Amino acid sequence: MTPEDCMCSVKERQPEKEVDENGGLGPAHDGDEGDKVDGSNHLFLREAPILTEESGISKDYNCHDKKVGSREELVLRKDMCKQGTRLSRRDRVELGCRFQRAVSSCDWELAWNLLVLAKAQALNDVLCIALDSVWFLTTREELNGITGLIKKIIGDGAKDFTRAILRTSFLASCVSACQSKMMNLTDAVGVMTQRLHERLQECQGDEVLKVEASTKVQKFTEWALKCIRFHSRYQENKGEIRRRRRRNQSMIVEVQLQLSAFKTFLELAGDHLTGKDFTEAFDAACFPVALFSSSFDPGWASGSSAIAVQGLLGMLVEGGADNVNQCFLEASRFGSTELVQILLQIAQRNSLDIDVDLALVFASHYCKLRTMECLVEEGNAANLLGPLVRASERGCMQVVQWFVNRGCGDMDLCLALIAATSSSQFGISAYLLPQIPHHVLAAVSIEILKTVSERSRGSLSGVAFLLRNDFLGDPTATYAVADSIASSDDEVVPPELRAFLKEHWSEDAFAEGLSSGQDHYVNFMRILRRGGSPICLMDLPPPLATAIVYMPLYRECTEAGGKLLPQKLRGKLVEAASRLGGRQVDDDSPAKELLAILEHHLPRHFLPL
């Protein structure tokens, strides 16, 4: 179930239900059909009363101390039923509690006797209770007992199969998720609440609905964990854990028994369950695994818990669930790698079409590296370019590095470089540049500069970044490609790009820089010799006079950064270095050498540390 589904469920069903003491949602009125709810996503909107305050259940979830179901009481209740007396809500809750305890303690005789009291809606309640108990059975004797009860209940007229399959699918998933060694039942509600909160924050929608959806999911999760605790304590009381250790019974055998019982229920339900029911149950089963996956230990995916989830989901698909791809994409989006693995296997076994490439887009967008690894290695995702480009645009270094380390084609890296640079993600651009061979960059250099200019929405900072960082790895070649674009008459070249390169990066710009540097020197000498300033510049120490002339140029060059300087600025620097050095320096001299000449003649305390 997606966060959007939760919010829609809250919005659509809020007026019809009220929160009961279970933390679930009870009917707005009592009656045989009072709990019937139509529409999708009502897993989180209802649950049969299992253990409540009304029936005297203490906080440790044990029933009250009164003897359960005495013979006299049963006879009295049978007489009431014969007289057509309908059980009140309180009676139904108490009956559910007694039935739950009878099933958990494997007291099949008492459970059958209690069924005599169950009529109409109470039958639907005990059907849910019996079906929920399936996920805690451990022996074939228990299997026979529970399936016998389910057959009897359905035969007596229970018909709310939708409700039963939805809540038991959710519970079964919670049971499997909580069997992780790193999962603590006490912390489970907090973990799910936090994960759900994170997912809802990524959704667009009304904040009030988000809060209400989170609250409903939390309450239903609390119910599921309460049920798990209840059954776990009964198993401990029966010494089940000690007996299991003695006989070294495989957990796989227990899972097979549980899935067999669930299959029996599906067969008994038959056509009463629709494709929509199976689809919603599939959604409900995926939800806890997706949220709890961050707390799974490394061995969970290969253990019996994953087998149980896979078996459950597989039967739901066979029944008609058609949302495997939707759940697969959601699991990929939120990094539920274990669920992604399970759904990949289900899709393969059932020959279902799932969009692995789109799933990789979702996983990479949210930086879910483990899930990305799974989609590529096990899902055979082939389209790596799209996610790489999107990660470059967003500046997600981890994802970009992951793709590069896996091995990307040279042209794919060029496209990623364009995406990062045009989005001003210069950290990504700096990382990608060394990964691309220089001859590849040279072959498409003009197209790279043109495309970056077109995609930068009026900004030429990306073009300037590539040129300043000598993106071709050869200053002569980098300056040459800039000059060729500046002097080109090709109409496909953006006018603003041509004007920018002509002004700052062309050969003409270099000549203009030289001329400007010469004019600057002449002007200073005129001031030095003819100026009427009371400050006698001729008497200043030479380093200080040099600072007055060239310190602004020095600062402009150092602030420009990068490996290369714009041609216009470089022309000024060549002129200054030639004047200070007493000789004509080579026009192709590196900027570092030219700046070193300036630094040699400037006062030390004027230079950066």
Coordinates of C-alpha atoms in Angstrom, one line a residue:
M1 CA 0.0 0.0 0.0
T2 CA 1.4 3.3 -1.0
P3 CA 1.3 6.4 1.3
E4 CA -1.0 7.9 -1.2
D5 CA -3.4 5.0 -0.8
C6 CA -3.3 5.4 3.0
M7 CA -4.3 9.1 2.6
C8 CA -7.1 8.3 0.2
S9 CA -8.3 5.6 2.5
V10 CA -8.5 8.1 5.4
K11 CA -10.2 10.7 3.2
E12 CA -12.8 8.3 1.9
R13 CA -13.7 6.3 5.0
Q14 CA -13.2 8.7 7.9
P15 CA -17.0 9.5 8.4
E16 CA -18.0 5.9 8.6
K17 CA -15.8 4.6 11.5
E18 CA -14.8 5.3 15.0
V19 CA -11.6 4.2 16.8
D20 CA -12.3 1.4 19.3
E21 CA -10.3 0.2 22.3
N22 CA -8.3 -2.2 20.2
G23 CA -6.6 0.6 18.3
G24 CA -8.5 -0.6 15.3
L25 CA -11.8 0.7 13.8
G26 CA -15.1 -0.8 14.9
P27 CA -18.4 -0.5 13.3
A28 CA -20.4 2.7 13.6
H29 CA -23.4 0.6 14.8
D30 CA -23.9 -3.0 15.9
G31 CA -25.6 -5.5 13.7
D32 CA -25.0 -8.5 11.6
E33 CA -23.6 -6.5 8.8
G34 CA -22.3 -3.6 10.8
D35 CA -18.6 -4.3 9.9
K36 CA -19.1 -4.7 6.2
V37 CA -17.0 -2.2 4.3
D38 CA -16.9 -1.8 0.6
G39 CA -14.1 -0.1 -1.4
S40 CA -10.3 -0.5 -1.6
N41 CA -7.7 -0.2 1.1
H42 CA -9.9 -0.9 4.0
L43 CA -7.3 -3.1 5.6
F44 CA -6.4 -0.2 7.9
L45 CA -10.0 0.7 8.6
R46 CA -11.3 -2.4 10.5
E47 CA -10.4 -5.4 12.6
A48 CA -12.3 -7.9 14.6
P49 CA -12.1 -7.5 18.3
I50 CA -9.6 -10.0 19.6
L51 CA -8.3 -8.7 22.8
T52 CA -10.0 -5.6 24.4
E53 CA -10.4 -3.8 27.6
E54 CA -14.1 -4.6 27.6
S55 CA -13.4 -8.3 28.0
G56 CA -11.1 -7.7 30.9
I57 CA -7.8 -8.2 29.1
S58 CA -4.9 -6.8 31.0
K59 CA -2.0 -5.0 29.5
D60 CA 0.0 -8.2 29.1
Y61 CA -2.8 -9.3 26.7
N62 CA -3.9 -12.3 28.8
C63 CA -7.6 -13.0 29.3
H64 CA -9.1 -12.5 32.8
D65 CA -8.9 -15.2 35.4
K66 CA -12.5 -16.3 35.2
K67 CA -12.8 -19.9 34.0
V68 CA -13.2 -19.9 30.2
G69 CA -16.5 -21.3 29.0
S70 CA -18.0 -23.4 31.7
R71 CA -20.5 -26.0 30.6
E72 CA -23.4 -24.2 32.4
E73 CA -22.6 -21.0 30.7
L74 CA -22.4 -22.7 27.3
V75 CA -25.8 -24.2 27.8
L76 CA -27.3 -20.9 28.8
R77 CA -25.7 -19.2 25.8
K78 CA -27.1 -22.0 23.5
D79 CA -30.6 -21.4 24.9
M80 CA -30.2 -17.7 24.1
C81 CA -29.2 -18.5 20.6
K82 CA -32.2 -20.9 20.1
Q83 CA -34.5 -18.1 21.3
G84 CA -33.1 -15.9 18.6
T85 CA -31.4 -13.5 21.0
R86 CA -28.7 -11.6 19.1
L87 CA -25.3 -11.2 20.8
S88 CA -24.5 -7.6 21.8
R89 CA -21.3 -6.0 20.8
R90 CA -19.9 -6.7 24.3
D91 CA -20.9 -10.4 24.0
R92 CA -19.3 -10.6 20.6
V93 CA -16.0 -9.2 21.9
E94 CA -16.0 -11.6 24.8
L95 CA -16.8 -14.5 22.6
G96 CA -13.9 -13.5 20.3
C97 CA -11.6 -13.4 23.3
R98 CA -12.6 -16.8 24.5
F99 CA -12.4 -18.3 21.1
Q100 CA -8.9 -16.8 20.6
R101 CA -7.7 -18.3 23.8
A102 CA -9.2 -21.7 23.0
V103 CA -7.5 -21.7 19.6
S104 CA -4.2 -20.5 21.0
S105 CA -4.2 -23.2 23.7
C106 CA -5.2 -25.9 21.1
D107 CA -8.4 -26.6 23.0
W108 CA -10.3 -27.7 19.9
E109 CA -13.3 -29.1 21.8
L110 CA -13.9 -25.8 23.6
A111 CA -13.4 -23.9 20.3
W112 CA -16.0 -26.0 18.6
N113 CA -18.4 -25.5 21.5
L114 CA -18.0 -21.7 21.3
L115 CA -18.9 -21.8 17.6
V116 CA -22.4 -22.7 18.6
L117 CA -22.7 -19.2 20.1
A118 CA -21.4 -17.5 17.0
K119 CA -24.1 -16.2 14.7
A120 CA -24.1 -13.7 11.8
Q121 CA -21.3 -11.1 12.4
A122 CA -19.8 -13.1 15.2
L123 CA -19.1 -15.9 12.7
N124 CA -17.1 -13.4 10.6
D125 CA -15.2 -12.4 13.8
V126 CA -14.2 -16.0 14.7
L127 CA -13.3 -16.7 11.1
C128 CA -10.7 -13.8 11.2
I129 CA -9.4 -15.1 14.5
A130 CA -9.1 -18.7 13.3
L131 CA -7.4 -17.6 10.1
D132 CA -5.0 -15.3 11.9
S133 CA -3.9 -18.2 14.1
V134 CA -2.7 -20.0 11.0
W135 CA 0.6 -18.1 11.1
F136 CA 1.5 -19.4 14.5
L137 CA 0.8 -23.2 14.1
T138 CA 3.8 -25.4 14.4
T139 CA 2.5 -29.0 14.1
R140 CA 0.3 -31.0 11.8
E141 CA -2.1 -31.6 14.7
E142 CA -2.5 -27.8 15.0
L143 CA -3.0 -27.6 11.2
N144 CA -5.8 -30.1 11.3
G145 CA -7.4 -28.4 14.3
I146 CA -7.4 -24.9 12.7
T147 CA -8.4 -26.0 9.2
G148 CA -11.2 -28.0 10.8
L149 CA -12.5 -24.9 12.6
I150 CA -12.2 -22.8 9.4
K151 CA -14.3 -25.3 7.5
K152 CA -16.9 -25.4 10.2
I153 CA -17.1 -21.6 10.5
I154 CA -17.5 -21.1 6.7
G155 CA -20.0 -23.9 6.6
D156 CA -22.0 -22.2 9.3
G157 CA -22.4 -19.0 7.3
A158 CA -19.3 -16.8 7.7
K159 CA -19.0 -14.7 4.5
D160 CA -16.8 -11.7 5.1
F161 CA -13.8 -13.3 3.3
T162 CA -12.5 -9.9 2.1
R163 CA -12.0 -8.7 5.7
A164 CA -10.4 -12.0 6.7
I165 CA -7.9 -12.2 3.8
L166 CA -6.9 -8.5 4.1
R167 CA -6.1 -8.6 7.8
T168 CA -4.5 -12.0 7.8
S169 CA -2.2 -11.0 4.9
F170 CA -1.1 -8.0 6.9
L171 CA -0.6 -10.0 10.0
A172 CA 1.3 -12.8 8.2
S173 CA 3.7 -10.2 6.8
C174 CA 4.2 -8.7 10.2
V175 CA 5.0 -12.1 11.7
S176 CA 7.6 -12.8 9.1
A177 CA 9.1 -9.3 9.4
C178 CA 9.4 -9.6 13.2
Q179 CA 11.3 -12.8 13.0
S180 CA 14.4 -10.9 12.1
K181 CA 17.2 -11.2 14.7
M182 CA 17.5 -7.4 14.7
M183 CA 13.8 -6.8 15.2
N184 CA 12.5 -6.2 18.7
L185 CA 8.7 -6.3 19.1
T186 CA 8.9 -3.4 21.5
D187 CA 10.5 -1.2 18.9
A188 CA 8.6 -2.5 15.9
V189 CA 5.7 0.0 16.1
G190 CA 8.2 2.8 16.4
V191 CA 10.2 1.6 13.4
M192 CA 7.1 1.3 11.2
T193 CA 5.8 4.6 12.4
Q194 CA 9.1 6.3 11.6
R195 CA 9.4 4.7 8.1
L196 CA 5.8 5.6 7.3
H197 CA 6.3 9.2 8.4
E198 CA 9.3 9.4 6.1
R199 CA 7.3 8.0 3.2
L200 CA 4.4 10.3 3.8
Q201 CA 6.7 13.3 3.9
E202 CA 7.7 12.6 0.3
C203 CA 4.1 12.7 -0.8
Q204 CA 2.1 15.6 -1.9
G205 CA -1.2 16.1 0.0
D206 CA -3.0 17.5 3.0
E207 CA -0.9 17.4 6.1
V208 CA -4.0 16.5 8.3
L209 CA -4.7 13.4 6.1
K210 CA -1.0 12.4 6.4
V211 CA -1.2 12.5 10.2
E212 CA -4.5 10.5 10.2
A213 CA -3.1 7.9 7.8
S214 CA 0.0 7.5 9.9
T215 CA -2.2 7.1 13.1
K216 CA -4.4 4.4 11.5
V217 CA -1.4 2.4 10.2
Q218 CA 0.2 2.7 13.6
K219 CA -2.9 1.4 15.4
F220 CA -3.3 -1.5 13.1
T221 CA 0.4 -2.4 13.5
E222 CA -0.1 -2.3 17.3
W223 CA -2.9 -4.8 16.9
A224 CA -0.8 -7.1 14.8
L225 CA 2.1 -7.0 17.3
K226 CA -0.3 -7.5 20.1
C227 CA -1.5 -10.6 18.4
I228 CA 2.1 -11.8 17.9
R229 CA 2.9 -11.3 21.5
F230 CA -0.3 -13.2 22.6
H231 CA 0.5 -16.3 20.5
S232 CA 4.2 -16.1 21.4
R233 CA 3.4 -16.3 25.1
Y234 CA 1.1 -19.2 24.6
Q235 CA 3.8 -21.1 22.7
E236 CA 6.3 -20.4 25.5
N237 CA 3.8 -21.6 28.1
K238 CA 3.4 -24.8 26.2
G239 CA 7.1 -25.3 26.1
E240 CA 7.0 -25.2 22.3
I241 CA 10.4 -23.6 22.0
R242 CA 12.1 -26.2 24.2
R243 CA 10.4 -29.1 22.3
R244 CA 11.4 -27.6 19.0
R245 CA 15.0 -27.5 20.1
R246 CA 14.9 -31.1 21.2
R247 CA 13.5 -32.4 18.0
N248 CA 15.4 -29.9 15.9
Q249 CA 12.4 -29.3 13.8
S250 CA 13.0 -27.2 10.7
M251 CA 11.3 -23.8 10.5
I252 CA 10.7 -24.5 6.8
V253 CA 8.3 -27.4 7.8
E254 CA 6.3 -25.0 10.0
V255 CA 6.1 -22.5 7.1
Q256 CA 4.8 -25.2 4.8
L257 CA 2.1 -26.1 7.3
Q258 CA 1.1 -22.5 7.7
L259 CA 0.9 -21.9 3.9
S260 CA -1.1 -25.2 3.6
A261 CA -3.6 -23.9 6.1
F262 CA -3.9 -20.6 4.2
K263 CA -4.4 -22.4 0.9
T264 CA -7.2 -24.4 2.5
F265 CA -8.9 -21.2 3.4
L266 CA -8.6 -19.9 -0.2
E267 CA -10.1 -23.1 -1.5
L268 CA -13.0 -22.9 0.9
A269 CA -13.6 -19.2 0.0
G270 CA -13.6 -20.0 -3.7
D271 CA -15.3 -17.5 -5.9
H272 CA -16.4 -15.4 -2.9
L273 CA -12.9 -13.8 -3.2
T274 CA -12.6 -11.5 -6.2
G275 CA -9.5 -10.3 -8.1
K276 CA -9.8 -7.0 -6.3
D277 CA -9.7 -8.8 -2.9
F278 CA -6.5 -10.6 -3.9
T279 CA -5.0 -7.4 -5.2
E280 CA -5.6 -5.5 -1.9
A281 CA -4.4 -8.5 0.1
F282 CA -1.2 -8.5 -1.9
D283 CA -0.8 -4.8 -1.2
A284 CA -1.4 -5.4 2.5
A285 CA 1.1 -8.2 2.7
C286 CA 3.8 -6.1 1.0
F287 CA 3.4 -3.1 3.2
P288 CA 5.0 -4.4 6.5
V289 CA 7.9 -6.0 4.8
A290 CA 8.6 -2.8 2.9
L291 CA 8.6 -0.7 6.0
F292 CA 10.5 -3.1 8.3
S293 CA 13.1 -4.0 5.7
S294 CA 15.7 -1.5 7.1
S295 CA 15.7 -3.6 10.3
F296 CA 16.2 -7.0 8.7
D297 CA 19.4 -8.9 9.4
P298 CA 21.5 -10.1 6.5
G299 CA 20.2 -13.6 6.6
W300 CA 16.5 -12.7 6.5
A301 CA 16.1 -13.0 2.8
S302 CA 17.4 -16.6 2.7
G303 CA 15.5 -17.8 5.8
S304 CA 12.1 -19.2 6.5
S305 CA 10.5 -15.8 7.0
A306 CA 11.2 -14.8 3.4
I307 CA 9.9 -18.2 2.2
A308 CA 6.6 -17.5 4.1
V309 CA 6.2 -14.1 2.5
Q310 CA 7.0 -15.5 -0.9
G311 CA 4.6 -18.4 -0.5
L312 CA 1.8 -16.0 0.7
L313 CA 2.3 -13.5 -2.1
G314 CA 2.6 -16.4 -4.7
M315 CA -0.9 -17.7 -3.7
L316 CA -2.3 -14.2 -3.8
V317 CA -1.0 -13.8 -7.4
E318 CA -2.4 -17.2 -8.4
G319 CA -5.7 -16.0 -7.0
G320 CA -5.8 -12.9 -9.2
A321 CA -3.6 -10.1 -7.7
D322 CA -2.6 -7.8 -10.5
N323 CA -0.5 -5.2 -8.7
V324 CA 2.8 -7.0 -8.6
N325 CA 4.5 -4.3 -10.7
Q326 CA 3.1 -1.5 -8.6
C327 CA 4.3 -3.0 -5.4
F328 CA 7.6 -3.8 -7.0
L329 CA 8.1 -0.2 -8.0
E330 CA 7.2 1.0 -4.5
A331 CA 9.6 -1.5 -2.9
S332 CA 12.4 -0.3 -5.2
R333 CA 11.5 3.4 -4.5
F334 CA 11.9 2.9 -0.7
G335 CA 14.9 0.5 -0.8
S336 CA 13.1 -2.6 0.4
T337 CA 15.6 -4.9 -1.1
E338 CA 14.3 -8.1 0.4
L339 CA 10.8 -7.5 -0.9
V340 CA 12.3 -6.6 -4.3
Q341 CA 14.0 -10.0 -4.4
I342 CA 10.8 -11.8 -3.5
L343 CA 8.8 -10.0 -6.1
L344 CA 11.4 -10.6 -8.8
Q345 CA 11.1 -14.4 -8.1
I346 CA 7.3 -14.3 -8.1
A347 CA 7.3 -12.4 -11.4
Q348 CA 9.7 -14.9 -12.9
R349 CA 7.7 -17.9 -11.8
N350 CA 4.4 -16.5 -12.9
S351 CA 5.7 -15.0 -16.2
L352 CA 4.6 -11.5 -15.1
D353 CA 5.9 -8.3 -16.7
I354 CA 7.6 -6.0 -14.3
D355 CA 9.4 -2.8 -15.2
V356 CA 12.9 -3.4 -13.8
D357 CA 14.4 -0.4 -15.6
L358 CA 11.8 2.0 -14.1
A359 CA 12.4 0.4 -10.7
L360 CA 16.1 1.2 -11.1
V361 CA 15.2 4.8 -11.8
F362 CA 13.2 4.9 -8.5
A363 CA 15.9 3.2 -6.5
S364 CA 18.7 5.5 -7.8
H365 CA 16.6 8.6 -7.3
Y366 CA 16.4 7.8 -3.6
C367 CA 20.0 6.5 -3.4
K368 CA 19.0 2.9 -2.5
L369 CA 22.3 1.3 -3.4
R370 CA 21.5 -2.2 -2.2
T371 CA 18.3 -2.2 -4.1
M372 CA 20.1 -0.9 -7.2
E373 CA 22.6 -3.8 -6.9
C374 CA 19.7 -6.3 -6.7
L375 CA 17.9 -4.8 -9.7
V376 CA 21.0 -5.0 -11.9
E377 CA 22.4 -8.4 -10.7
E378 CA 19.1 -10.3 -10.1
G379 CA 16.6 -8.3 -12.2
N380 CA 19.0 -7.8 -15.1
A381 CA 18.2 -4.1 -15.4
A382 CA 19.8 -2.9 -18.6
N383 CA 19.0 0.8 -19.0
L384 CA 21.7 2.4 -16.8
L385 CA 22.0 5.6 -18.7
G386 CA 18.7 7.2 -17.6
P387 CA 19.4 6.8 -13.8
L388 CA 23.0 7.9 -14.3
V389 CA 22.0 11.1 -16.0
R390 CA 19.3 11.9 -13.4
A391 CA 21.7 11.3 -10.6
S392 CA 24.2 13.6 -12.3
E393 CA 21.6 16.3 -12.6
R394 CA 20.7 16.0 -8.9
G395 CA 24.3 15.9 -7.8
C396 CA 24.0 12.5 -6.1
M397 CA 27.7 11.6 -5.9
Q398 CA 27.1 8.1 -4.3
V399 CA 24.8 7.0 -7.1
V400 CA 27.1 8.4 -9.9
Q401 CA 30.1 6.7 -8.4
W402 CA 28.1 3.4 -8.1
F403 CA 27.3 3.5 -11.9
V404 CA 30.9 4.5 -12.8
N405 CA 32.3 1.7 -10.7
R406 CA 30.0 -0.8 -12.4
G407 CA 31.3 0.3 -15.8
C408 CA 29.7 2.8 -18.1
G409 CA 30.2 3.5 -21.8
D410 CA 32.3 6.6 -22.7
M411 CA 29.3 8.3 -24.4
D412 CA 27.1 7.6 -21.4
L413 CA 29.6 9.4 -19.3
C414 CA 29.7 12.3 -21.7
L415 CA 25.9 12.6 -21.4
A416 CA 26.2 12.4 -17.6
L417 CA 28.8 15.2 -17.8
I418 CA 26.5 17.4 -19.8
A419 CA 23.7 16.8 -17.4
A420 CA 25.8 17.6 -14.3
T421 CA 27.4 20.7 -15.8
S422 CA 24.2 22.2 -17.2
S423 CA 22.7 21.7 -13.8
S424 CA 25.6 23.4 -12.1
Q425 CA 26.6 20.2 -10.3
F426 CA 30.2 20.9 -10.7
G427 CA 31.4 18.4 -8.1
I428 CA 29.9 15.7 -10.2
S429 CA 31.4 17.2 -13.4
A430 CA 34.9 17.3 -11.7
Y431 CA 34.5 13.6 -10.8
L432 CA 33.4 12.6 -14.3
L433 CA 36.0 14.4 -16.3
P434 CA 38.9 12.1 -15.5
Q435 CA 36.7 9.1 -16.2
I436 CA 36.3 10.0 -19.9
P437 CA 39.2 9.5 -22.3
H438 CA 40.5 12.8 -23.8
H439 CA 40.1 11.6 -27.4
V440 CA 36.4 10.9 -26.8
L441 CA 36.0 14.4 -25.3
A442 CA 37.8 16.0 -28.2
A443 CA 35.6 14.3 -30.7
V444 CA 32.4 15.7 -29.1
S445 CA 33.8 18.8 -27.5
I446 CA 31.9 21.3 -29.6
E447 CA 28.6 19.5 -29.1
I448 CA 29.3 19.3 -25.3
L449 CA 29.8 23.1 -25.0
K450 CA 26.8 23.8 -27.2
T451 CA 24.5 21.4 -25.3
V452 CA 25.6 22.7 -21.9
S453 CA 24.9 26.2 -23.0
E454 CA 21.4 25.3 -24.3
R455 CA 20.4 23.4 -21.2
S456 CA 21.7 25.9 -18.7
R457 CA 18.7 28.3 -19.1
G458 CA 20.7 31.4 -19.9
S459 CA 23.6 30.7 -17.6
L460 CA 27.1 30.1 -19.1
S461 CA 28.7 29.1 -15.8
G462 CA 28.8 25.5 -17.0
V463 CA 30.7 26.4 -20.1
A464 CA 33.1 28.5 -18.1
F465 CA 33.6 25.6 -15.7
L466 CA 34.6 23.2 -18.5
L467 CA 37.0 25.6 -20.1
R468 CA 38.6 26.7 -16.8
N469 CA 39.2 23.1 -15.9
D470 CA 40.7 22.3 -19.2
F471 CA 38.1 19.6 -20.0
L472 CA 40.1 18.3 -23.0
G473 CA 43.2 17.8 -20.9
D474 CA 45.3 20.0 -23.3
P475 CA 45.3 23.8 -22.9
T476 CA 46.0 24.3 -26.6
A477 CA 43.1 22.1 -27.7
T478 CA 40.7 23.6 -25.1
Y479 CA 41.5 27.2 -26.2
A480 CA 41.3 26.1 -29.8
V481 CA 37.8 24.6 -29.5
A482 CA 36.5 27.7 -27.7
D483 CA 38.0 29.9 -30.5
S484 CA 36.5 27.8 -33.2
I485 CA 33.0 28.2 -31.7
A486 CA 33.5 32.0 -31.2
S487 CA 34.5 32.5 -34.8
S488 CA 31.9 30.1 -36.3
D489 CA 29.1 31.3 -38.5
D490 CA 27.0 28.2 -37.8
E491 CA 23.5 29.2 -37.0
V492 CA 23.0 26.3 -34.6
V493 CA 25.5 27.9 -32.2
P494 CA 23.5 29.9 -29.6
P495 CA 24.3 33.6 -30.0
E496 CA 24.9 34.1 -26.3
L497 CA 27.5 31.3 -26.3
R498 CA 29.3 32.7 -29.4
A499 CA 29.3 36.2 -27.8
F500 CA 30.6 34.9 -24.4
L501 CA 33.4 32.9 -26.0
K502 CA 34.4 35.7 -28.3
E503 CA 34.6 38.2 -25.4
H504 CA 36.6 36.0 -23.0
W505 CA 38.0 32.8 -24.6
S506 CA 38.9 33.6 -28.2
E507 CA 42.3 34.5 -29.8
D508 CA 40.8 38.0 -30.3
A509 CA 40.1 38.2 -26.6
F510 CA 43.8 37.3 -25.9
A511 CA 45.0 40.1 -28.2
E512 CA 42.6 42.5 -26.5
G513 CA 44.0 41.4 -23.1
L514 CA 47.5 42.1 -24.3
S515 CA 46.5 45.5 -25.5
S516 CA 44.6 46.3 -22.4
G517 CA 47.7 45.3 -20.3
Q518 CA 49.9 47.6 -22.3
D519 CA 47.5 50.5 -21.9
H520 CA 47.3 49.9 -18.2
Y521 CA 51.1 50.1 -17.9
V522 CA 51.4 53.2 -20.0
N523 CA 48.7 54.9 -17.9
F524 CA 50.5 54.1 -14.7
M525 CA 53.8 55.4 -15.9
R526 CA 52.1 58.7 -16.9
I527 CA 50.6 59.0 -13.4
L528 CA 54.0 58.2 -11.9
R529 CA 55.8 60.8 -13.9
R530 CA 53.2 63.6 -14.4
G531 CA 50.7 63.1 -11.6
G532 CA 50.1 66.0 -9.3
S533 CA 49.3 63.8 -6.3
P534 CA 50.9 65.0 -3.0
I535 CA 51.9 61.3 -2.6
C536 CA 55.2 61.0 -4.4
L537 CA 54.8 57.5 -6.0
M538 CA 58.4 57.7 -7.3
D539 CA 59.6 57.4 -3.7
L540 CA 57.6 54.3 -2.9
P541 CA 59.5 50.9 -2.6
P542 CA 59.4 49.0 -5.9
P543 CA 57.3 46.1 -4.4
L544 CA 54.7 48.5 -3.1
A545 CA 54.6 50.3 -6.5
T546 CA 54.2 46.9 -8.2
A547 CA 51.3 46.1 -5.8
I548 CA 49.5 49.3 -6.8
V549 CA 49.8 48.5 -10.5
Y550 CA 49.2 44.7 -10.6
M551 CA 47.6 43.6 -7.3
P552 CA 44.0 44.0 -8.8
L553 CA 45.1 41.8 -11.8
Y554 CA 46.7 39.2 -9.4
R555 CA 43.5 39.0 -7.3
E556 CA 41.3 38.6 -10.5
C557 CA 43.5 35.7 -11.7
T558 CA 43.5 33.9 -8.4
E559 CA 39.8 34.3 -7.9
A560 CA 39.1 32.9 -11.4
G561 CA 40.3 29.5 -10.3
G562 CA 40.7 26.4 -12.4
K563 CA 43.6 25.2 -14.6
L564 CA 43.1 27.7 -17.4
L565 CA 42.4 31.4 -17.4
P566 CA 40.1 33.1 -19.9
Q567 CA 42.1 34.4 -22.9
K568 CA 41.4 38.0 -22.2
L569 CA 42.6 37.7 -18.6
R570 CA 45.6 35.6 -19.7
G571 CA 46.6 38.3 -22.2
K572 CA 46.7 40.9 -19.4
L573 CA 48.8 38.4 -17.3
V574 CA 51.3 37.8 -20.1
E575 CA 51.8 41.5 -20.5
A576 CA 52.3 42.0 -16.8
A577 CA 54.7 39.1 -16.5
S578 CA 56.8 40.4 -19.5
R579 CA 57.0 43.9 -17.9
L580 CA 58.0 42.6 -14.5
G581 CA 60.4 39.9 -15.8
G582 CA 62.2 42.2 -18.1
R583 CA 61.7 39.9 -21.0
Q584 CA 58.9 38.8 -23.4
V585 CA 57.4 35.7 -22.0
D586 CA 55.9 33.0 -24.2
D587 CA 52.3 33.5 -25.0
D588 CA 51.6 29.8 -24.3
S589 CA 53.2 29.9 -20.8
P590 CA 51.0 28.2 -18.1
A591 CA 49.1 30.5 -15.8
K592 CA 50.9 29.2 -12.8
E593 CA 54.3 30.3 -14.2
L594 CA 52.9 33.7 -15.0
L595 CA 51.4 34.2 -11.6
A596 CA 54.7 33.1 -10.0
I597 CA 56.4 36.0 -11.7
L598 CA 53.9 38.4 -10.3
E599 CA 54.2 36.9 -6.8
H600 CA 58.0 37.3 -6.9
H601 CA 57.6 41.1 -7.3
L602 CA 54.7 41.7 -4.9
P603 CA 55.2 42.3 -1.2
R604 CA 54.9 39.0 0.8
H605 CA 52.4 40.3 3.2
F606 CA 50.0 41.0 0.3
L607 CA 50.0 37.4 -0.8
P608 CA 47.6 34.7 0.5
L609 CA 49.0 32.4 3.1

